[in-house]
Amino acid sequence: MATKSSDSKNYKIEDYSIQKEPFYIPVSDEVQVFESAYNQKVPILLKGPTGTGKTRFVEYMSWYISNNVKKSVPLITVACHEDLTASDLVGRYLIDSAGTKWIDGPLTRAVKSGGICYLDEIVEARKDTTVIVHPLTDHRRILTIDKLGEVVEAADGFLMVVSYNPGYQNALKDLKQSTRQRFVAIEFDFPTPELEAKVLKEEAGIDDSIAESLASLGEKIRNLTDHGLSEAASTRVLIYAGKLIKDGIDPRRACQVAVTWGITDDKKLYRSIEEVISAIFP
Amino acid sequence: MKDISDKLKKYSWINIGELDQSLNILSEGLNEAALNEWADIIYSTIEGDSIGSSQQEYILSFISESSNVFRSLPQTQFIEWAKQSNRIAFEDGGLAQAYVNSSSEVLKTLRPRHLLDWGNLGLSLFKSSKNSSPLTKKFYGLSPSINAASSYDDLEKLVDTCRRISARNVNYSLKIIDWVYKISQFSPNDLKSWNEIINKISKILIKDFEKIFQLLAENADLINQKKDFMKSMIKILDSNPQDFHVIIKKSIEIFSDISSNYSDEYEKMFITLSSNYVDELKGYSLNFQSLRRGLSKEKLFIWFNNGISIINSGDSIEGYFSLDSIESKSLFNELTFSVDLDVEKDILKLYCCALSGQDLGVQSSNIMVDKEIGWFNSNLATTEGTTIYLPESIKKFSEKDKNFSWLKVIATHQVGHVEFGTFKLRLDSPSSNFKDLRSSLIKKFEKKLSSNATEITDMTKFFKLFEDAKLAQDIFSIFEAYRVDEKVLKKYRGITNSYKDVKENALESRPEIESLPGRELLMESIIRYSLSPQKLKVPKKLQSSLNKLLNLLVILGRPNSQIEDTAEATLRAYKILINVKNDLQEELEEYTFQENETLDKFQDSYNDLLEFYSFSEGDQLENQLENTPQEVNDEIKMDDYSSPQEVEYWGEFKPELSQLMLEMSLGEAEFSEDGDLSDFSTEQIEEMLKESVDENTDENADNVVESEITQNLEEALNEMQTEKIEEDQSKFADRFDHFDEDGKELEAIEENQFLYDEWDFRDETYKKNWCLVNEKKIGEGDLQYYDETLEKYADIVADIKKQFELMNPETYRKIKRLEEGEEQDLDLTVEAMVDLRAGISPSEKLYWRRNKVERSIAVAFLLDMSASTAEAIDDTDASRDEWSAPDNPEKYMEWLRKRRSQGFRRSYKRIVDLEKEGLILLLDALENLGDTYGIFGFSGYGRENVEYFTIKDLDENFSPTIPKRIDRISPLHATRMGPAVRHCTQKLLKTEEKSKFIFLISDGRPQDRGYSREGVEKEYAVNDTKKALLEAKHEGITTFCLTVDKEGHDYMKSMMEDLSYEVLDDIASLPLRIPQLYKNLTSN
């Protein structure tokens, strides 16, 4: 089904599914919870700071479920942004030589094909878009396409998954209660240093000692969130640092470009983190 | 009179009217003769063959001005004046006219007796050079103004200057007079100084006059602001005129360099130097900029004062201030190379927090020493588990990097104590590498001493096991330092190199091992080995002991070792060491440590150990009574033992005190069944510690044994505990005496009174109209406090402003789907066209617009103004300079006593002041942001008198009165939070903003008379406040509570439940935290 052009592969949205097992280490029972929710058609809300593995977890679960039901379950990911409108999700008319033609949006395709629809960073989207997911996320499981005058009933395998990053003490960007109470929530947080070291080792392909040092760096930097650091260093940036180290960049330099410069502009914090890095990496 | 008039009338150009008028006035005071004399002057001028126009002009002015001048002069002087004008007219008519015209004006300030001199001054100026007529005219013309600003002397000086300059260039003199006139107009007070300066320059530096004058004239405004500097300029002219131009040029450059904020310092030093050491000024001003780049303000003063003190001591200081002398250079280098805690504090704090995962503070060791609670050396690092204390300045090495590395290493070592749990020693938790002795020993020990056991912490209990506590502590310190170092090195590989350097450095300063007696020799060997595994020199008979000791040490280096292992190892090492005689050793042999003894071997001796300790403790008393010869010998030896020389980077290690303080601060230490230590405030404990220290130090400051301090403290605590319980009971009866208020509802009578219900959590109902809130306007203070605060935090204010400004751009965004706007949106238009063709009615909203989305925020700051906010806090910044302790123990004690007596008179800062500072910092930024905000304070006494002060109402605009009101915020009565929050909610609900916030700043739990049920339940107040906050939440208001109450965690948790709050541990950071939190709370 995939068409190949030069080096990259193109898929139709509903044809894309995860074929190879993504690397994921369960922290607790999230896999079981997800599976049950999938079976029971209960939508899922993934909560947690950036870079804690929410997206990876969805990929993993999509693969896991495909594996279980012996049928590929499409994974349709939509990254939400502040200009994302309802028709971006549902679909729109386009002009072609023969007149106009209706094109289904990613959400409609997921609903029709019975895939997992993953709306990443749902709070970023315009408020009107969050409303169209409402009828899909309760017992009705329907999508109304007003421009076509149609109602689509979701196919069996359809599951709505959204992710959400609760901002630190921020009252303006929050999920509405009416929205959030339609989901079961799975909370993500940074893994323990031991677990994180494992992840780093696997993802970046680095040896144990560097992985441990990086994990320890992550832990130390996260200690600073109470001291003015708005977002802690995610596992993702640590992986980047690991990859750079693997490729021969000096560890201190790698951490500087991948971790420090990314997470803060504050000079004081900046220097403090540098000092921590230089304490951990020779 | 008639004659005169008739005689003059024939001259057609004379104005008859004026003439008659003047004559009328003059004739009233002048006799006939005098009047004729006056007229003669006119005749003598006009009766010549031909009369020039300038002479005519003069006569006209003379006639009309005479009456004016006459009014202010006696008759004879008037005639003299008239004659002089004639003399001048003989030289130059125009000149005479100028003289006459200015005369009456100049007489307003010039004494009549100087009038003729003044005229002569002009004449002398006129005669000083060719073409000086315009100059002299100008002089006469401007004299009145110049004289008004100074005195006749200055006119003389000015003329003196001008005559000299005119000899070279008349036009330049003109400029000078103009300039002096300008000064007299705009800055009259400076005229005298300026006049003197240019006069001196014209005398001494006539060659360079133009150049210098140009410079001064251009920068006069700048220099005018610096009066003392001007005085200094005169001094330079007197003593070192040759340097004048260079010095002033450089100084002006420094003053006008806006980017540097050092000009005040420069000026201060400049003036000091100019008063006595003018020779150094040139070098100083030329080198100032490089000094400034290299040194902080504080250090600049150190460097400067050092120079002054050299001068005062009578030594030659040639070249000091120009950075030429060796002494000056080396101090400068030292100052630039040294690393100051002040500068690095913030970075290190974050570093320590990151490493430990705890909210550690970083402070100067001085502060710990000043507390006088058992720490003595301000040059060493230390910690009590919550704060890392570091030396104020590191200047061990001549390179900045090395000094910083050193600082980092000692900080890391101290953090290591915290991170790796030094102060978490528990007697009952197992060690990882030893068969545990402690718990069984303690049990035995406690049984024996149970009657008066007063130990609070496990650490103290632990050291009670040893007869020679000093030895035990020394062993423990070395072992623990080693354990922490090994852990640090394993975990933080990046710091290894710095660590190695530091260790090597420490090794270099170790004492000669040869001269040490047995026990000390062994201790020294352990230290050396722990710094770096190496070959050691020991007498043969001690080799096996040392091998055992080092084996213990090495075990502590294992990755799994804990503080409990250190304790176990100490128990074992103590037994070995106490049995080594502390006498001088003869032959030392080279020895290499072999890690061959297995752990089992120590376990074999487990029973021996058990017995050893039971014996020494249990029979201690009896032994002393018996006094067998053997025992006496031992005791003498014990006294002989002195602790090994400290290892500098390990810092000052006080395990017992630290554990005590740490546990108290965590409220963990259990005291007795009746209560716990958290009943005592940290201040109380510190006060008690001070007393304990004093008791010990009075005898011998050099020999303070930590356990004695703790011992004393414990006894004191015990006493206080009992007292406190009694006191508490009486306090309850007194303060919270509950008089049932019959449940009567209150009534609001006046306009500014509001009624609110109160929540009774036991009955789960509201008490109707229970509280009466009186809304009041607060009075106005002055602006000084506001200005001072802004100045104090100037850099931070700018920073906050910047951060707040960054919030703004987020509010600009493109708004799409509008019926009208800047431009059509292509996507939407295409979509509409598609819809049209598909037969669907298209959307009409095709436009977009870049719009400023209003930040629609209203926030009310609610300030606790209860009496408890009057509580003083440590202002650590204050007067640190006076806090340097002498090294000599005797002097030290004297100094200590002096300090303590002074301590009570020190001015202090209160919590409420910090609340105010925080608000002031925020005000400016808030104004920029444009949020609607109000500031309110609350206090009161009883339910019928809840005071609600408006400092700034929500709809009020900012005006200078607001800071004035802030100035008046002060501690009042009690804290009835509930009604205040309710009233605040009501106020906010009236605003139209979309997001509403209440920002509550408090210093403790809510409490008030009758704010309880049955008088004693603290929960009542907490629950009512909670209810009030929840009510606000239901109205869509976001609440946030910031408290500085250290014990706040417990009740805040129940009060705020899922509402946001923060307990601020470091009260001093309150002013900075408020803006930060505000930003977090309201930004996207």
PDB file of C-alpha atoms in Angstrom, chain B residues 315-443:
ATOM      1  CA  ASP B 315      55.422  54.705  53.845  1.00  0.00           C
ATOM      2  CA  SER B 316      56.064  55.819  50.365  1.00  0.00           C
ATOM      3  CA  ILE B 317      53.181  55.165  48.068  1.00  0.00           C
ATOM      4  CA  GLU B 318      54.665  56.375  44.900  1.00  0.00           C
ATOM      5  CA  GLY B 319      52.889  54.678  42.078  1.00  0.00           C
ATOM      6  CA  TYR B 320      50.291  52.934  44.198  1.00  0.00           C
ATOM      7  CA  PHE B 321      47.306  54.585  42.669  1.00  0.00           C
ATOM      8  CA  SER B 322      48.649  54.383  39.187  1.00  0.00           C
ATOM      9  CA  LEU B 323      49.020  50.629  39.655  1.00  0.00           C
ATOM     10  CA  ASP B 324      52.777  50.929  39.240  1.00  0.00           C
ATOM     11  CA  SER B 325      53.933  49.871  42.669  1.00  0.00           C
ATOM     12  CA  ILE B 326      54.410  46.194  43.357  1.00  0.00           C
ATOM     13  CA  GLU B 327      52.175  46.271  46.349  1.00  0.00           C
ATOM     14  CA  SER B 328      49.362  47.875  44.469  1.00  0.00           C
ATOM     15  CA  LYS B 329      49.671  45.497  41.576  1.00  0.00           C
ATOM     16  CA  SER B 330      49.723  42.385  43.695  1.00  0.00           C
ATOM     17  CA  LEU B 331      46.684  43.451  45.648  1.00  0.00           C
ATOM     18  CA  PHE B 332      44.907  44.274  42.448  1.00  0.00           C
ATOM     19  CA  ASN B 333      45.751  40.876  41.056  1.00  0.00           C
ATOM     20  CA  GLU B 334      44.696  39.126  44.192  1.00  0.00           C
ATOM     21  CA  LEU B 335      41.428  40.962  44.182  1.00  0.00           C
ATOM     22  CA  THR B 336      40.741  40.134  40.593  1.00  0.00           C
ATOM     23  CA  PHE B 337      41.732  36.520  40.993  1.00  0.00           C
ATOM     24  CA  SER B 338      39.844  35.904  44.127  1.00  0.00           C
ATOM     25  CA  VAL B 339      36.411  34.432  43.839  1.00  0.00           C
ATOM     26  CA  ASP B 340      33.768  36.072  45.938  1.00  0.00           C
ATOM     27  CA  LEU B 341      30.869  34.244  47.359  1.00  0.00           C
ATOM     28  CA  ASP B 342      28.769  37.318  46.923  1.00  0.00           C
ATOM     29  CA  VAL B 343      29.107  37.068  43.182  1.00  0.00           C
ATOM     30  CA  GLU B 344      28.839  33.316  42.869  1.00  0.00           C
ATOM     31  CA  LYS B 345      26.220  32.764  45.541  1.00  0.00           C
ATOM     32  CA  ASP B 346      23.233  32.460  43.256  1.00  0.00           C
ATOM     33  CA  ILE B 347      24.963  30.088  40.902  1.00  0.00           C
ATOM     34  CA  LEU B 348      26.210  27.935  43.747  1.00  0.00           C
ATOM     35  CA  LYS B 349      22.827  27.871  45.379  1.00  0.00           C
ATOM     36  CA  LEU B 350      21.260  26.462  42.256  1.00  0.00           C
ATOM     37  CA  TYR B 351      24.164  24.088  41.876  1.00  0.00           C
ATOM     38  CA  CYS B 352      23.708  22.809  45.417  1.00  0.00           C
ATOM     39  CA  CYS B 353      19.969  22.516  44.999  1.00  0.00           C
ATOM     40  CA  ALA B 354      20.406  20.599  41.789  1.00  0.00           C
ATOM     41  CA  LEU B 355      22.875  18.173  43.294  1.00  0.00           C
ATOM     42  CA  SER B 356      21.018  17.509  46.494  1.00  0.00           C
ATOM     43  CA  GLY B 357      17.484  17.777  45.236  1.00  0.00           C
ATOM     44  CA  GLN B 358      16.725  19.836  48.309  1.00  0.00           C
ATOM     45  CA  ASP B 359      16.129  23.480  48.758  1.00  0.00           C
ATOM     46  CA  LEU B 360      19.513  24.323  50.167  1.00  0.00           C
ATOM     47  CA  GLY B 361      20.594  27.864  50.864  1.00  0.00           C
ATOM     48  CA  VAL B 362      24.078  29.187  50.341  1.00  0.00           C
ATOM     49  CA  GLN B 363      25.482  31.691  52.792  1.00  0.00           C
ATOM     50  CA  SER B 364      28.753  33.061  53.942  1.00  0.00           C
ATOM     51  CA  SER B 365      30.416  31.151  56.768  1.00  0.00           C
ATOM     52  CA  ASN B 366      30.569  34.422  58.631  1.00  0.00           C
ATOM     53  CA  ILE B 367      26.857  34.248  59.138  1.00  0.00           C
ATOM     54  CA  MET B 368      27.114  30.869  60.772  1.00  0.00           C
ATOM     55  CA  VAL B 369      29.966  32.022  62.971  1.00  0.00           C
ATOM     56  CA  ASP B 370      28.050  35.131  63.901  1.00  0.00           C
ATOM     57  CA  LYS B 371      25.177  33.097  65.144  1.00  0.00           C
ATOM     58  CA  GLU B 372      27.561  31.956  67.853  1.00  0.00           C
ATOM     59  CA  ILE B 373      26.043  28.575  68.157  1.00  0.00           C
ATOM     60  CA  GLY B 374      29.093  26.392  67.921  1.00  0.00           C
ATOM     61  CA  TRP B 375      30.787  27.165  64.633  1.00  0.00           C
ATOM     62  CA  PHE B 376      33.944  29.198  64.859  1.00  0.00           C
ATOM     63  CA  ASN B 377      35.922  29.375  61.708  1.00  0.00           C
ATOM     64  CA  SER B 378      34.625  31.668  59.032  1.00  0.00           C
ATOM     65  CA  ASN B 379      37.284  30.535  56.593  1.00  0.00           C
ATOM     66  CA  LEU B 380      35.941  27.024  56.403  1.00  0.00           C
ATOM     67  CA  ALA B 381      32.932  25.615  54.690  1.00  0.00           C
ATOM     68  CA  THR B 382      30.267  23.938  56.708  1.00  0.00           C
ATOM     69  CA  THR B 383      26.623  22.973  56.697  1.00  0.00           C
ATOM     70  CA  GLU B 384      23.906  22.189  59.153  1.00  0.00           C
ATOM     71  CA  GLY B 385      21.872  20.291  56.630  1.00  0.00           C
ATOM     72  CA  THR B 386      19.724  23.071  55.234  1.00  0.00           C
ATOM     73  CA  THR B 387      22.225  25.705  54.243  1.00  0.00           C
ATOM     74  CA  ILE B 388      25.717  25.412  52.847  1.00  0.00           C
ATOM     75  CA  TYR B 389      28.058  27.912  54.433  1.00  0.00           C
ATOM     76  CA  LEU B 390      31.085  28.867  52.401  1.00  0.00           C
ATOM     77  CA  PRO B 391      34.005  31.221  52.934  1.00  0.00           C
ATOM     78  CA  GLU B 392      33.357  34.742  51.773  1.00  0.00           C
ATOM     79  CA  SER B 393      36.254  34.972  49.420  1.00  0.00           C
ATOM     80  CA  ILE B 394      38.634  32.425  47.955  1.00  0.00           C
ATOM     81  CA  LYS B 395      42.095  33.623  47.114  1.00  0.00           C
ATOM     82  CA  LYS B 396      44.210  30.550  47.557  1.00  0.00           C
ATOM     83  CA  PHE B 397      45.484  30.555  44.028  1.00  0.00           C
ATOM     84  CA  SER B 398      46.575  33.215  41.652  1.00  0.00           C
ATOM     85  CA  GLU B 399      44.115  32.174  39.006  1.00  0.00           C
ATOM     86  CA  LYS B 400      40.456  32.797  39.106  1.00  0.00           C
ATOM     87  CA  ASP B 401      39.547  29.447  37.625  1.00  0.00           C
ATOM     88  CA  LYS B 402      41.470  27.574  40.267  1.00  0.00           C
ATOM     89  CA  ASN B 403      39.847  29.532  43.013  1.00  0.00           C
ATOM     90  CA  PHE B 404      36.454  28.795  41.617  1.00  0.00           C
ATOM     91  CA  SER B 405      37.249  25.100  41.293  1.00  0.00           C
ATOM     92  CA  TRP B 406      38.269  25.096  44.900  1.00  0.00           C
ATOM     93  CA  LEU B 407      35.029  26.759  45.908  1.00  0.00           C
ATOM     94  CA  LYS B 408      33.113  24.261  43.851  1.00  0.00           C
ATOM     95  CA  VAL B 409      34.901  21.352  45.429  1.00  0.00           C
ATOM     96  CA  ILE B 410      34.308  22.479  48.986  1.00  0.00           C
ATOM     97  CA  ALA B 411      30.694  23.225  48.164  1.00  0.00           C
ATOM     98  CA  THR B 412      30.321  19.807  46.594  1.00  0.00           C
ATOM     99  CA  HIS B 413      31.814  18.179  49.657  1.00  0.00           C
ATOM    100  CA  GLN B 414      29.317  19.906  51.902  1.00  0.00           C
ATOM    101  CA  VAL B 415      26.437  19.090  49.597  1.00  0.00           C
ATOM    102  CA  GLY B 416      27.771  15.550  49.681  1.00  0.00           C
ATOM    103  CA  HIS B 417      27.090  15.452  53.393  1.00  0.00           C
ATOM    104  CA  VAL B 418      23.512  16.407  52.681  1.00  0.00           C
ATOM    105  CA  GLU B 419      23.044  14.273  49.608  1.00  0.00           C
ATOM    106  CA  PHE B 420      24.608  11.172  51.083  1.00  0.00           C
ATOM    107  CA  GLY B 421      22.814  11.478  54.359  1.00  0.00           C
ATOM    108  CA  THR B 422      25.479  12.318  56.914  1.00  0.00           C
ATOM    109  CA  PHE B 423      22.962  13.922  59.200  1.00  0.00           C
ATOM    110  CA  LYS B 424      20.406  11.198  58.791  1.00  0.00           C
ATOM    111  CA  LEU B 425      22.228   8.798  61.096  1.00  0.00           C
ATOM    112  CA  ARG B 426      19.840   6.394  62.780  1.00  0.00           C
ATOM    113  CA  LEU B 427      20.992   4.064  65.468  1.00  0.00           C
ATOM    114  CA  ASP B 428      18.465   1.441  64.583  1.00  0.00           C
ATOM    115  CA  SER B 429      18.915   1.335  60.824  1.00  0.00           C
ATOM    116  CA  PRO B 430      21.310  -1.300  59.610  1.00  0.00           C
ATOM    117  CA  SER B 431      24.628  -0.605  57.977  1.00  0.00           C
ATOM    118  CA  SER B 432      25.506  -2.200  54.663  1.00  0.00           C
ATOM    119  CA  ASN B 433      28.923  -3.632  55.429  1.00  0.00           C
ATOM    120  CA  PHE B 434      29.100  -4.353  59.119  1.00  0.00           C
ATOM    121  CA  LYS B 435      27.449  -6.463  61.693  1.00  0.00           C
ATOM    122  CA  ASP B 436      25.603  -3.811  63.644  1.00  0.00           C
ATOM    123  CA  LEU B 437      26.754  -2.918  67.102  1.00  0.00           C
ATOM    124  CA  ARG B 438      24.944   0.316  67.663  1.00  0.00           C
ATOM    125  CA  SER B 439      21.425  -0.708  68.480  1.00  0.00           C
ATOM    126  CA  SER B 440      22.409  -3.270  71.073  1.00  0.00           C
ATOM    127  CA  LEU B 441      24.927  -0.898  72.616  1.00  0.00           C
ATOM    128  CA  ILE B 442      22.423   1.882  72.845  1.00  0.00           C
ATOM    129  CA  LYS B 443      19.911  -0.368  74.505  1.00  0.00           C
TER     130      LYS B 443
END
